[in-house]
Amino acid sequence: MMKFTVKSRGDDFSNTLQQRVMSYLLDFGLIHDEKDPEMVITIGGDGTLLQAFHDYSDRLEDTAFVGIHTGHLGFYADWVPDEVEKLVIHIAKTPYQIVEYPLLEVVIRHIDQKEPERLLALNECTIKSMEGSLVSSVEIKGDTFEIFRGDGLCISTPSGSTAYNKALGGAILHPSLASIQVAEMASINNRVYRTVGSPLVLPQHHTCLLKPLNEREVQVTIDHYTLEHRRVKSIQCRVAEEKVRFARFRPFPFWKRVKESFIGGS
Ligand code: NAD
């Protein structure tokens, strides 16, 4: 029997729904396993799913995610509370499809630490300076591409391209494209400083290496976490080997989700 867990955002409505989903699935004979679930159902918003992704990022191969949104339509949380009974029957009774999306691998190296830190992002990694402008060299595939000076850089996954990246003028990428996108945050461009000015889309195996130049107190975010502000030597980004797996019980094409989220119904 399948092992599952249900994660709630923590508000009253999401908690009540969590209890309902839990008891329906137990009635169907599924096993509640918080530690090693095969399916993780999140109730809340995209933030709840991002949190669950990080909770189970060490067992992505054996875990499928599905999100119910109790606020507005989410990119990852695309089921509504009224559909809970239908969803539970699907989970318990029908074989489901798995859709895999690419992830971003971030390797942070520190000046005084031997072991690099390796992280995975579902949406993006951002690098900003703790104070003043970020000055960083940007190397692509081993060659210096530019010296960036400005507010910061955002490196996103295709499924994260509709999040922070979009607000920075980045393109929306279909998650079938195993790629990462580098978008600038307010770069300084004049006769002295020059950056490409356009978002860059890098394919699998093309590494983007950032080396902060002015001072090493940078702020690194991974999805909803702010992680690092110590003596950073370099931040290396590329498409991860791992993928995130979503359980699909009905078609909900990516472009339809983009339309419903940003343009609205016809
Ligand atoms: P939050 O509560 O500030 O919510 C951010 C919003 O982003 C929510 O409306 C959420 O539904 C939406 N969102 C998250 N992932 C998305 C995706 N892949 N596509 C489209 N929309 C998405 O923060 P949170 O819920 O903890 O989410 C963290 C995310 O917030 C970060 O990963 C980053 O992408 C995003 N963010 C966006 C901006 C911006 O647009 N200017 C600034 C900071 C962070």
PDB file of C-alpha atoms and ligand atoms in Angstrom:
ATOM      1  CA  MET A   1       0.000   0.000   0.000  1.00  0.00           C
ATOM      2  CA  MET A   2       1.217   3.466  -0.823  1.00  0.00           C
ATOM      3  CA  LYS A   3       2.827   5.582   1.883  1.00  0.00           C
ATOM      4  CA  PHE A   4       1.796   9.223   1.985  1.00  0.00           C
ATOM      5  CA  THR A   5       1.935  12.371   4.049  1.00  0.00           C
ATOM      6  CA  VAL A   6      -0.062  15.607   3.990  1.00  0.00           C
ATOM      7  CA  LYS A   7       1.577  18.978   4.700  1.00  0.00           C
ATOM      8  CA  SER A   8      -0.450  22.054   5.627  1.00  0.00           C
ATOM      9  CA  ARG A   9       0.417  25.748   5.462  1.00  0.00           C
ATOM     10  CA  GLY A  10      -0.750  25.903   9.060  1.00  0.00           C
ATOM     11  CA  ASP A  11      -3.823  28.151   8.830  1.00  0.00           C
ATOM     12  CA  ASP A  12      -7.152  26.801  10.201  1.00  0.00           C
ATOM     13  CA  PHE A  13      -8.691  26.090   6.803  1.00  0.00           C
ATOM     14  CA  SER A  14      -5.624  24.241   5.473  1.00  0.00           C
ATOM     15  CA  ASN A  15      -5.322  22.274   8.744  1.00  0.00           C
ATOM     16  CA  THR A  16      -8.977  21.150   8.575  1.00  0.00           C
ATOM     17  CA  LEU A  17      -8.514  20.066   4.963  1.00  0.00           C
ATOM     18  CA  GLN A  18      -5.315  18.261   5.938  1.00  0.00           C
ATOM     19  CA  GLN A  19      -7.232  16.197   8.527  1.00  0.00           C
ATOM     20  CA  ARG A  20      -9.943  15.373   5.960  1.00  0.00           C
ATOM     21  CA  VAL A  21      -7.461  14.246   3.299  1.00  0.00           C
ATOM     22  CA  MET A  22      -5.557  12.235   5.890  1.00  0.00           C
ATOM     23  CA  SER A  23      -8.631  10.394   7.171  1.00  0.00           C
ATOM     24  CA  TYR A  24      -9.963   9.686   3.641  1.00  0.00           C
ATOM     25  CA  LEU A  25      -6.637   8.187   2.588  1.00  0.00           C
ATOM     26  CA  LEU A  26      -6.360   6.115   5.777  1.00  0.00           C
ATOM     27  CA  ASP A  27      -9.926   4.843   5.139  1.00  0.00           C
ATOM     28  CA  PHE A  28      -8.738   3.695   1.709  1.00  0.00           C
ATOM     29  CA  GLY A  29      -6.009   1.696   3.449  1.00  0.00           C
ATOM     30  CA  LEU A  30      -3.042   3.915   2.529  1.00  0.00           C
ATOM     31  CA  ILE A  31      -0.250   4.239   5.089  1.00  0.00           C
ATOM     32  CA  HIS A  32       0.667   7.539   6.708  1.00  0.00           C
ATOM     33  CA  ASP A  33       4.466   7.828   6.726  1.00  0.00           C
ATOM     34  CA  GLU A  34       5.898  11.247   7.488  1.00  0.00           C
ATOM     35  CA  LYS A  35       9.508  10.090   7.089  1.00  0.00           C
ATOM     36  CA  ASP A  36       9.536   8.114   3.830  1.00  0.00           C
ATOM     37  CA  PRO A  37       6.377   9.027   1.909  1.00  0.00           C
ATOM     38  CA  GLU A  38       5.906   8.040  -1.719  1.00  0.00           C
ATOM     39  CA  MET A  39       3.391  10.832  -2.142  1.00  0.00           C
ATOM     40  CA  VAL A  40       3.433  14.243  -0.479  1.00  0.00           C
ATOM     41  CA  ILE A  41       0.190  16.212  -0.653  1.00  0.00           C
ATOM     42  CA  THR A  42       0.528  19.883   0.221  1.00  0.00           C
ATOM     43  CA  ILE A  43      -2.348  22.126   1.280  1.00  0.00           C
ATOM     44  CA  GLY A  44      -1.770  25.889   1.189  1.00  0.00           C
ATOM     45  CA  GLY A  45       0.068  27.588  -1.653  1.00  0.00           C
ATOM     46  CA  ASP A  46       3.215  27.392  -3.740  1.00  0.00           C
ATOM     47  CA  GLY A  47       5.207  28.248  -0.601  1.00  0.00           C
ATOM     48  CA  THR A  48       3.833  25.117   1.114  1.00  0.00           C
ATOM     49  CA  LEU A  49       4.948  22.985  -1.819  1.00  0.00           C
ATOM     50  CA  LEU A  50       8.368  24.665  -1.909  1.00  0.00           C
ATOM     51  CA  GLN A  51       8.747  23.874   1.801  1.00  0.00           C
ATOM     52  CA  ALA A  52       7.705  20.235   1.268  1.00  0.00           C
ATOM     53  CA  PHE A  53      10.140  19.933  -1.649  1.00  0.00           C
ATOM     54  CA  HIS A  54      12.998  20.988   0.645  1.00  0.00           C
ATOM     55  CA  ASP A  55      11.790  18.681   3.443  1.00  0.00           C
ATOM     56  CA  TYR A  56      12.056  15.693   1.091  1.00  0.00           C
ATOM     57  CA  SER A  57      14.852  16.823  -1.252  1.00  0.00           C
ATOM     58  CA  ASP A  58      17.000  13.878  -0.161  1.00  0.00           C
ATOM     59  CA  ARG A  59      14.492  11.345  -1.536  1.00  0.00           C
ATOM     60  CA  LEU A  60      13.204  12.968  -4.725  1.00  0.00           C
ATOM     61  CA  GLU A  61      13.457   9.768  -6.747  1.00  0.00           C
ATOM     62  CA  ASP A  62      10.946   8.039  -4.500  1.00  0.00           C
ATOM     63  CA  THR A  63       8.581  10.928  -3.861  1.00  0.00           C
ATOM     64  CA  ALA A  64       5.800  12.444  -5.959  1.00  0.00           C
ATOM     65  CA  PHE A  65       4.250  15.795  -5.028  1.00  0.00           C
ATOM     66  CA  VAL A  66       0.742  17.113  -5.494  1.00  0.00           C
ATOM     67  CA  GLY A  67      -0.503  20.517  -4.326  1.00  0.00           C
ATOM     68  CA  ILE A  68      -3.935  21.776  -3.258  1.00  0.00           C
ATOM     69  CA  HIS A  69      -4.258  25.555  -3.003  1.00  0.00           C
ATOM     70  CA  THR A  70      -6.347  27.191  -0.323  1.00  0.00           C
ATOM     71  CA  GLY A  71      -5.610  30.701  -1.622  1.00  0.00           C
ATOM     72  CA  HIS A  72      -5.294  31.776  -5.245  1.00  0.00           C
ATOM     73  CA  LEU A  73      -4.243  29.369  -8.016  1.00  0.00           C
ATOM     74  CA  GLY A  74      -0.680  28.243  -7.513  1.00  0.00           C
ATOM     75  CA  PHE A  75       1.837  27.084 -10.055  1.00  0.00           C
ATOM     76  CA  TYR A  76       2.656  23.986  -8.094  1.00  0.00           C
ATOM     77  CA  ALA A  77      -0.559  23.864  -6.056  1.00  0.00           C
ATOM     78  CA  ASP A  78      -3.197  23.490  -8.756  1.00  0.00           C
ATOM     79  CA  TRP A  79      -6.045  21.536  -7.086  1.00  0.00           C
ATOM     80  CA  VAL A  80      -8.873  23.394  -5.357  1.00  0.00           C
ATOM     81  CA  PRO A  81     -10.394  22.378  -1.986  1.00  0.00           C
ATOM     82  CA  ASP A  82     -13.722  21.432  -3.660  1.00  0.00           C
ATOM     83  CA  GLU A  83     -11.906  18.734  -5.633  1.00  0.00           C
ATOM     84  CA  VAL A  84     -10.462  16.997  -2.583  1.00  0.00           C
ATOM     85  CA  GLU A  85     -12.774  13.942  -2.689  1.00  0.00           C
ATOM     86  CA  LYS A  86     -12.037  13.441  -6.391  1.00  0.00           C
ATOM     87  CA  LEU A  87      -8.306  13.816  -5.804  1.00  0.00           C
ATOM     88  CA  VAL A  88      -8.287  11.348  -2.912  1.00  0.00           C
ATOM     89  CA  ILE A  89     -10.085   8.707  -5.021  1.00  0.00           C
ATOM     90  CA  HIS A  90      -7.568   9.296  -7.815  1.00  0.00           C
ATOM     91  CA  ILE A  91      -4.665   8.867  -5.401  1.00  0.00           C
ATOM     92  CA  ALA A  92      -6.099   5.724  -3.828  1.00  0.00           C
ATOM     93  CA  LYS A  93      -7.562   4.002  -6.881  1.00  0.00           C
ATOM     94  CA  THR A  94      -6.024   5.047 -10.172  1.00  0.00           C
ATOM     95  CA  PRO A  95      -2.546   4.700 -11.573  1.00  0.00           C
ATOM     96  CA  TYR A  96      -1.225   8.185 -12.092  1.00  0.00           C
ATOM     97  CA  GLN A  97       1.227   9.832 -14.413  1.00  0.00           C
ATOM     98  CA  ILE A  98       4.468  11.335 -13.199  1.00  0.00           C
ATOM     99  CA  VAL A  99       5.682  14.598 -14.690  1.00  0.00           C
ATOM    100  CA  GLU A 100       9.315  15.468 -14.046  1.00  0.00           C
ATOM    101  CA  TYR A 101      10.626  19.040 -13.928  1.00  0.00           C
ATOM    102  CA  PRO A 102      14.280  20.155 -13.969  1.00  0.00           C
ATOM    103  CA  LEU A 103      15.954  21.542 -10.849  1.00  0.00           C
ATOM    104  CA  LEU A 104      18.818  23.961 -10.256  1.00  0.00           C
ATOM    105  CA  GLU A 105      21.988  22.722  -8.564  1.00  0.00           C
ATOM    106  CA  VAL A 106      23.823  25.380  -6.548  1.00  0.00           C
ATOM    107  CA  VAL A 107      27.314  24.718  -5.187  1.00  0.00           C
ATOM    108  CA  ILE A 108      28.590  27.383  -2.770  1.00  0.00           C
ATOM    109  CA  ARG A 109      32.316  27.478  -2.001  1.00  0.00           C
ATOM    110  CA  HIS A 110      33.621  29.472   0.957  1.00  0.00           C
ATOM    111  CA  ILE A 111      36.996  31.079   1.441  1.00  0.00           C
ATOM    112  CA  ASP A 112      37.756  29.263   4.673  1.00  0.00           C
ATOM    113  CA  GLN A 113      35.851  26.022   4.223  1.00  0.00           C
ATOM    114  CA  LYS A 114      37.108  22.968   2.387  1.00  0.00           C
ATOM    115  CA  GLU A 115      33.760  21.311   1.823  1.00  0.00           C
ATOM    116  CA  PRO A 116      31.449  23.078  -0.630  1.00  0.00           C
ATOM    117  CA  GLU A 117      27.766  23.322   0.149  1.00  0.00           C
ATOM    118  CA  ARG A 118      25.450  21.706  -2.428  1.00  0.00           C
ATOM    119  CA  LEU A 119      21.819  22.750  -2.637  1.00  0.00           C
ATOM    120  CA  LEU A 120      18.877  22.190  -4.936  1.00  0.00           C
ATOM    121  CA  ALA A 121      16.338  24.844  -5.896  1.00  0.00           C
ATOM    122  CA  LEU A 122      12.882  24.271  -7.308  1.00  0.00           C
ATOM    123  CA  ASN A 123      12.330  27.944  -8.254  1.00  0.00           C
ATOM    124  CA  GLU A 124      15.589  29.861  -8.138  1.00  0.00           C
ATOM    125  CA  CYS A 125      18.750  31.027  -6.441  1.00  0.00           C
ATOM    126  CA  THR A 126      19.369  34.756  -6.042  1.00  0.00           C
ATOM    127  CA  ILE A 127      22.617  36.488  -5.146  1.00  0.00           C
ATOM    128  CA  LYS A 128      22.614  40.014  -3.757  1.00  0.00           C
ATOM    129  CA  SER A 129      25.114  42.062  -1.868  1.00  0.00           C
ATOM    130  CA  MET A 130      24.564  42.609   1.844  1.00  0.00           C
ATOM    131  CA  GLU A 131      25.496  46.247   1.354  1.00  0.00           C
ATOM    132  CA  GLY A 132      25.707  48.353  -1.805  1.00  0.00           C
ATOM    133  CA  SER A 133      25.953  46.852  -5.273  1.00  0.00           C
ATOM    134  CA  LEU A 134      26.913  43.302  -6.007  1.00  0.00           C
ATOM    135  CA  VAL A 135      30.068  43.113  -8.094  1.00  0.00           C
ATOM    136  CA  SER A 136      30.611  39.648  -9.436  1.00  0.00           C
ATOM    137  CA  SER A 137      32.364  38.008 -12.320  1.00  0.00           C
ATOM    138  CA  VAL A 138      30.090  35.779 -14.353  1.00  0.00           C
ATOM    139  CA  GLU A 139      31.789  32.791 -15.951  1.00  0.00           C
ATOM    140  CA  ILE A 140      29.909  30.628 -18.399  1.00  0.00           C
ATOM    141  CA  LYS A 141      31.279  27.203 -19.270  1.00  0.00           C
ATOM    142  CA  GLY A 142      34.660  28.154 -17.822  1.00  0.00           C
ATOM    143  CA  ASP A 143      35.111  31.479 -19.648  1.00  0.00           C
ATOM    144  CA  THR A 144      34.616  34.927 -18.153  1.00  0.00           C
ATOM    145  CA  PHE A 145      31.496  36.348 -19.744  1.00  0.00           C
ATOM    146  CA  GLU A 146      31.073  39.677 -17.933  1.00  0.00           C
ATOM    147  CA  ILE A 147      31.614  41.562 -14.713  1.00  0.00           C
ATOM    148  CA  PHE A 148      28.193  42.222 -13.258  1.00  0.00           C
ATOM    149  CA  ARG A 149      27.551  45.286 -11.132  1.00  0.00           C
ATOM    150  CA  GLY A 150      24.067  45.929  -9.836  1.00  0.00           C
ATOM    151  CA  ASP A 151      21.456  44.755  -7.350  1.00  0.00           C
ATOM    152  CA  GLY A 152      21.921  41.053  -7.966  1.00  0.00           C
ATOM    153  CA  LEU A 153      21.411  38.009 -10.166  1.00  0.00           C
ATOM    154  CA  CYS A 154      18.631  35.459 -10.282  1.00  0.00           C
ATOM    155  CA  ILE A 155      19.215  31.954 -11.637  1.00  0.00           C
ATOM    156  CA  SER A 156      15.982  30.088 -12.106  1.00  0.00           C
ATOM    157  CA  THR A 157      14.595  26.743 -13.179  1.00  0.00           C
ATOM    158  CA  PRO A 158      12.009  26.530 -15.983  1.00  0.00           C
ATOM    159  CA  SER A 159       9.175  25.999 -13.463  1.00  0.00           C
ATOM    160  CA  GLY A 160      10.582  28.889 -11.411  1.00  0.00           C
ATOM    161  CA  SER A 161      10.655  31.106 -14.510  1.00  0.00           C
ATOM    162  CA  THR A 162       7.104  32.262 -13.708  1.00  0.00           C
ATOM    163  CA  ALA A 163       8.154  33.400 -10.216  1.00  0.00           C
ATOM    164  CA  TYR A 164      10.897  35.946  -9.329  1.00  0.00           C
ATOM    165  CA  ASN A 165      12.481  35.582 -12.794  1.00  0.00           C
ATOM    166  CA  LYS A 166       9.301  36.834 -14.455  1.00  0.00           C
ATOM    167  CA  ALA A 167       9.282  39.949 -12.289  1.00  0.00           C
ATOM    168  CA  LEU A 168      12.815  40.639 -13.575  1.00  0.00           C
ATOM    169  CA  GLY A 169      11.737  40.487 -17.218  1.00  0.00           C
ATOM    170  CA  GLY A 170      12.958  36.929 -17.757  1.00  0.00           C
ATOM    171  CA  ALA A 171      11.289  34.635 -20.258  1.00  0.00           C
ATOM    172  CA  ILE A 172       8.800  31.964 -19.250  1.00  0.00           C
ATOM    173  CA  LEU A 173      10.368  28.605 -20.077  1.00  0.00           C
ATOM    174  CA  HIS A 174       8.464  25.371 -20.561  1.00  0.00           C
ATOM    175  CA  PRO A 175       9.593  22.835 -17.925  1.00  0.00           C
ATOM    176  CA  SER A 176      10.355  20.258 -20.627  1.00  0.00           C
ATOM    177  CA  LEU A 177      13.471  22.345 -21.407  1.00  0.00           C
ATOM    178  CA  ALA A 178      16.272  21.093 -19.164  1.00  0.00           C
ATOM    179  CA  SER A 179      17.821  24.520 -18.652  1.00  0.00           C
ATOM    180  CA  ILE A 180      18.479  27.383 -16.266  1.00  0.00           C
ATOM    181  CA  GLN A 181      17.952  31.103 -16.813  1.00  0.00           C
ATOM    182  CA  VAL A 182      20.209  33.899 -15.564  1.00  0.00           C
ATOM    183  CA  ALA A 183      18.370  37.216 -15.093  1.00  0.00           C
ATOM    184  CA  GLU A 184      19.823  40.533 -13.961  1.00  0.00           C
ATOM    185  CA  MET A 185      18.492  42.700 -11.156  1.00  0.00           C
ATOM    186  CA  ALA A 186      19.061  46.356 -12.046  1.00  0.00           C
ATOM    187  CA  SER A 187      22.517  46.099 -13.603  1.00  0.00           C
ATOM    188  CA  ILE A 188      24.600  49.258 -13.826  1.00  0.00           C
ATOM    189  CA  ASN A 189      25.384  49.932 -17.474  1.00  0.00           C
ATOM    190  CA  ASN A 190      27.452  52.891 -18.588  1.00  0.00           C
ATOM    191  CA  ARG A 191      30.784  53.528 -20.266  1.00  0.00           C
ATOM    192  CA  VAL A 192      32.641  51.833 -17.424  1.00  0.00           C
ATOM    193  CA  TYR A 193      30.451  48.871 -16.533  1.00  0.00           C
ATOM    194  CA  ARG A 194      28.847  46.647 -19.128  1.00  0.00           C
ATOM    195  CA  THR A 195      26.631  43.594 -18.905  1.00  0.00           C
ATOM    196  CA  VAL A 196      24.726  41.776 -21.609  1.00  0.00           C
ATOM    197  CA  GLY A 197      21.433  43.174 -20.277  1.00  0.00           C
ATOM    198  CA  SER A 198      19.310  40.247 -21.497  1.00  0.00           C
ATOM    199  CA  PRO A 199      18.342  37.094 -19.613  1.00  0.00           C
ATOM    200  CA  LEU A 200      20.457  34.101 -20.655  1.00  0.00           C
ATOM    201  CA  VAL A 201      19.132  30.569 -21.001  1.00  0.00           C
ATOM    202  CA  LEU A 202      21.754  27.880 -20.464  1.00  0.00           C
ATOM    203  CA  PRO A 203      21.326  24.253 -21.476  1.00  0.00           C
ATOM    204  CA  GLN A 204      22.220  21.203 -19.402  1.00  0.00           C
ATOM    205  CA  HIS A 205      25.948  20.891 -18.560  1.00  0.00           C
ATOM    206  CA  HIS A 206      26.639  24.612 -19.138  1.00  0.00           C
ATOM    207  CA  THR A 207      27.789  25.972 -15.803  1.00  0.00           C
ATOM    208  CA  CYS A 208      27.360  29.540 -14.614  1.00  0.00           C
ATOM    209  CA  LEU A 209      29.977  30.449 -12.024  1.00  0.00           C
ATOM    210  CA  LEU A 210      29.657  33.652 -10.001  1.00  0.00           C
ATOM    211  CA  LYS A 211      32.614  35.041  -8.067  1.00  0.00           C
ATOM    212  CA  PRO A 212      31.799  38.056  -5.901  1.00  0.00           C
ATOM    213  CA  LEU A 213      34.559  40.637  -6.288  1.00  0.00           C
ATOM    214  CA  ASN A 214      33.985  43.612  -4.026  1.00  0.00           C
ATOM    215  CA  GLU A 215      33.220  42.034  -0.695  1.00  0.00           C
ATOM    216  CA  ARG A 216      32.294  38.529   0.232  1.00  0.00           C
ATOM    217  CA  GLU A 217      29.249  39.263   2.413  1.00  0.00           C
ATOM    218  CA  VAL A 218      26.636  38.205  -0.135  1.00  0.00           C
ATOM    219  CA  GLN A 219      23.087  37.186   0.495  1.00  0.00           C
ATOM    220  CA  VAL A 220      22.085  33.957  -1.220  1.00  0.00           C
ATOM    221  CA  THR A 221      18.487  32.832  -1.386  1.00  0.00           C
ATOM    222  CA  ILE A 222      17.314  29.394  -2.434  1.00  0.00           C
ATOM    223  CA  ASP A 223      13.569  29.485  -3.107  1.00  0.00           C
ATOM    224  CA  HIS A 224      12.035  30.881   0.102  1.00  0.00           C
ATOM    225  CA  TYR A 225      15.179  30.430   2.202  1.00  0.00           C
ATOM    226  CA  THR A 226      17.843  33.078   2.824  1.00  0.00           C
ATOM    227  CA  LEU A 227      20.910  31.022   3.408  1.00  0.00           C
ATOM    228  CA  GLU A 228      24.313  32.514   3.272  1.00  0.00           C
ATOM    229  CA  HIS A 229      26.080  35.684   3.989  1.00  0.00           C
ATOM    230  CA  ARG A 230      29.560  34.628   4.895  1.00  0.00           C
ATOM    231  CA  ARG A 231      32.912  34.572   3.095  1.00  0.00           C
ATOM    232  CA  VAL A 232      31.698  33.281  -0.253  1.00  0.00           C
ATOM    233  CA  LYS A 233      34.321  32.388  -2.851  1.00  0.00           C
ATOM    234  CA  SER A 234      32.049  31.225  -5.650  1.00  0.00           C
ATOM    235  CA  ILE A 235      28.535  30.134  -6.465  1.00  0.00           C
ATOM    236  CA  GLN A 236      28.187  27.559  -9.205  1.00  0.00           C
ATOM    237  CA  CYS A 237      24.835  26.981 -10.910  1.00  0.00           C
ATOM    238  CA  ARG A 238      23.758  24.365 -13.424  1.00  0.00           C
ATOM    239  CA  VAL A 239      20.906  22.021 -14.253  1.00  0.00           C
ATOM    240  CA  ALA A 240      20.814  19.355 -11.522  1.00  0.00           C
ATOM    241  CA  GLU A 241      20.966  15.623 -12.188  1.00  0.00           C
ATOM    242  CA  GLU A 242      17.945  15.223  -9.934  1.00  0.00           C
ATOM    243  CA  LYS A 243      14.413  16.098 -10.988  1.00  0.00           C
ATOM    244  CA  VAL A 244      11.285  16.862  -9.050  1.00  0.00           C
ATOM    245  CA  ARG A 245       8.329  14.527  -9.685  1.00  0.00           C
ATOM    246  CA  PHE A 246       4.725  15.686  -9.712  1.00  0.00           C
ATOM    247  CA  ALA A 247       1.783  13.289  -9.697  1.00  0.00           C
ATOM    248  CA  ARG A 248      -0.627  14.145 -12.521  1.00  0.00           C
ATOM    249  CA  PHE A 249      -4.204  12.873 -12.418  1.00  0.00           C
ATOM    250  CA  ARG A 250      -5.614  15.050 -15.188  1.00  0.00           C
ATOM    251  CA  PRO A 251      -4.110  17.166 -17.917  1.00  0.00           C
ATOM    252  CA  PHE A 252      -3.330  20.746 -16.869  1.00  0.00           C
ATOM    253  CA  PRO A 253      -0.886  21.957 -19.504  1.00  0.00           C
ATOM    254  CA  PHE A 254       1.787  24.414 -18.428  1.00  0.00           C
ATOM    255  CA  TRP A 255       0.647  27.137 -20.861  1.00  0.00           C
ATOM    256  CA  LYS A 256      -2.909  26.856 -19.543  1.00  0.00           C
ATOM    257  CA  ARG A 257      -1.573  27.407 -16.032  1.00  0.00           C
ATOM    258  CA  VAL A 258       0.396  30.424 -17.249  1.00  0.00           C
ATOM    259  CA  LYS A 259      -2.717  31.821 -18.891  1.00  0.00           C
ATOM    260  CA  GLU A 260      -4.955  31.250 -15.869  1.00  0.00           C
ATOM    261  CA  SER A 261      -2.406  32.750 -13.484  1.00  0.00           C
ATOM    262  CA  PHE A 262      -1.390  35.830 -15.426  1.00  0.00           C
ATOM    263  CA  ILE A 263      -4.058  36.575 -18.007  1.00  0.00           C
ATOM    264  CA  GLY A 264      -7.239  35.143 -16.512  1.00  0.00           C
ATOM    265  CA  GLY A 265     -10.181  33.212 -17.973  1.00  0.00           C
ATOM    266  CA  SER A 266     -11.451  33.996 -21.456  1.00  0.00           C
TER     267      SER A 266
HETATM  268  P1  NAD B   1       5.739  34.644  -0.971  1.00  0.00           P
HETATM  269  O1  NAD B   1       4.748  34.308   0.085  1.00  0.00           O
HETATM  270  O2  NAD B   1       6.399  35.987  -0.989  1.00  0.00           O
HETATM  271  O3  NAD B   1       5.012  34.355  -2.375  1.00  0.00           O
HETATM  272  C1  NAD B   1       5.526  34.687  -3.571  1.00  0.00           C
HETATM  273  C2  NAD B   1       4.499  34.456  -4.675  1.00  0.00           C
HETATM  274  O4  NAD B   1       5.158  33.742  -5.689  1.00  0.00           O
HETATM  275  C3  NAD B   1       3.245  33.671  -4.319  1.00  0.00           C
HETATM  276  O5  NAD B   1       2.138  34.313  -4.902  1.00  0.00           O
HETATM  277  C4  NAD B   1       3.476  32.312  -4.976  1.00  0.00           C
HETATM  278  O6  NAD B   1       2.262  31.679  -5.376  1.00  0.00           O
HETATM  279  C5  NAD B   1       4.291  32.720  -6.159  1.00  0.00           C
HETATM  280  N1  NAD B   1       5.103  31.655  -6.703  1.00  0.00           N
HETATM  281  C6  NAD B   1       5.957  30.821  -6.057  1.00  0.00           C
HETATM  282  N2  NAD B   1       6.501  29.969  -6.925  1.00  0.00           N
HETATM  283  C7  NAD B   1       5.984  30.292  -8.142  1.00  0.00           C
HETATM  284  C8  NAD B   1       6.184  29.793  -9.438  1.00  0.00           C
HETATM  285  N3  NAD B   1       7.052  28.794  -9.663  1.00  0.00           N
HETATM  286  N4  NAD B   1       5.513  30.373 -10.466  1.00  0.00           N
HETATM  287  C9  NAD B   1       4.680  31.401 -10.260  1.00  0.00           C
HETATM  288  N5  NAD B   1       4.437  31.911  -9.057  1.00  0.00           N
HETATM  289  C10 NAD B   1       5.109  31.365  -8.015  1.00  0.00           C
HETATM  290  O7  NAD B   1       6.907  33.554  -0.944  1.00  0.00           O
HETATM  291  P2  NAD B   1       6.835  31.991  -1.015  1.00  0.00           P
HETATM  292  O8  NAD B   1       5.418  31.518  -1.170  1.00  0.00           O
HETATM  293  O9  NAD B   1       7.649  31.454   0.093  1.00  0.00           O
HETATM  294  O10 NAD B   1       7.602  31.752  -2.384  1.00  0.00           O
HETATM  295  C11 NAD B   1       8.969  32.040  -2.513  1.00  0.00           C
HETATM  296  C12 NAD B   1       9.134  32.526  -3.906  1.00  0.00           C
HETATM  297  O11 NAD B   1       8.749  33.880  -3.971  1.00  0.00           O
HETATM  298  C13 NAD B   1      10.563  32.560  -4.375  1.00  0.00           C
HETATM  299  O12 NAD B   1      10.983  31.308  -4.848  1.00  0.00           O
HETATM  300  C14 NAD B   1      10.507  33.609  -5.466  1.00  0.00           C
HETATM  301  O13 NAD B   1      10.307  33.047  -6.734  1.00  0.00           O
HETATM  302  C15 NAD B   1       9.268  34.405  -5.148  1.00  0.00           C
HETATM  303  N6  NAD B   1       9.664  35.817  -5.028  1.00  0.00           N
HETATM  304  C16 NAD B   1       9.218  36.659  -5.993  1.00  0.00           C
HETATM  305  C17 NAD B   1       9.596  37.992  -5.988  1.00  0.00           C
HETATM  306  C18 NAD B   1       9.084  38.886  -7.069  1.00  0.00           C
HETATM  307  O14 NAD B   1       8.286  38.433  -7.903  1.00  0.00           O
HETATM  308  N7  NAD B   1       9.517  40.131  -7.119  1.00  0.00           N
HETATM  309  C19 NAD B   1      10.448  38.491  -4.986  1.00  0.00           C
HETATM  310  C20 NAD B   1      10.886  37.599  -4.025  1.00  0.00           C
HETATM  311  C21 NAD B   1      10.503  36.248  -4.066  1.00  0.00           C
END
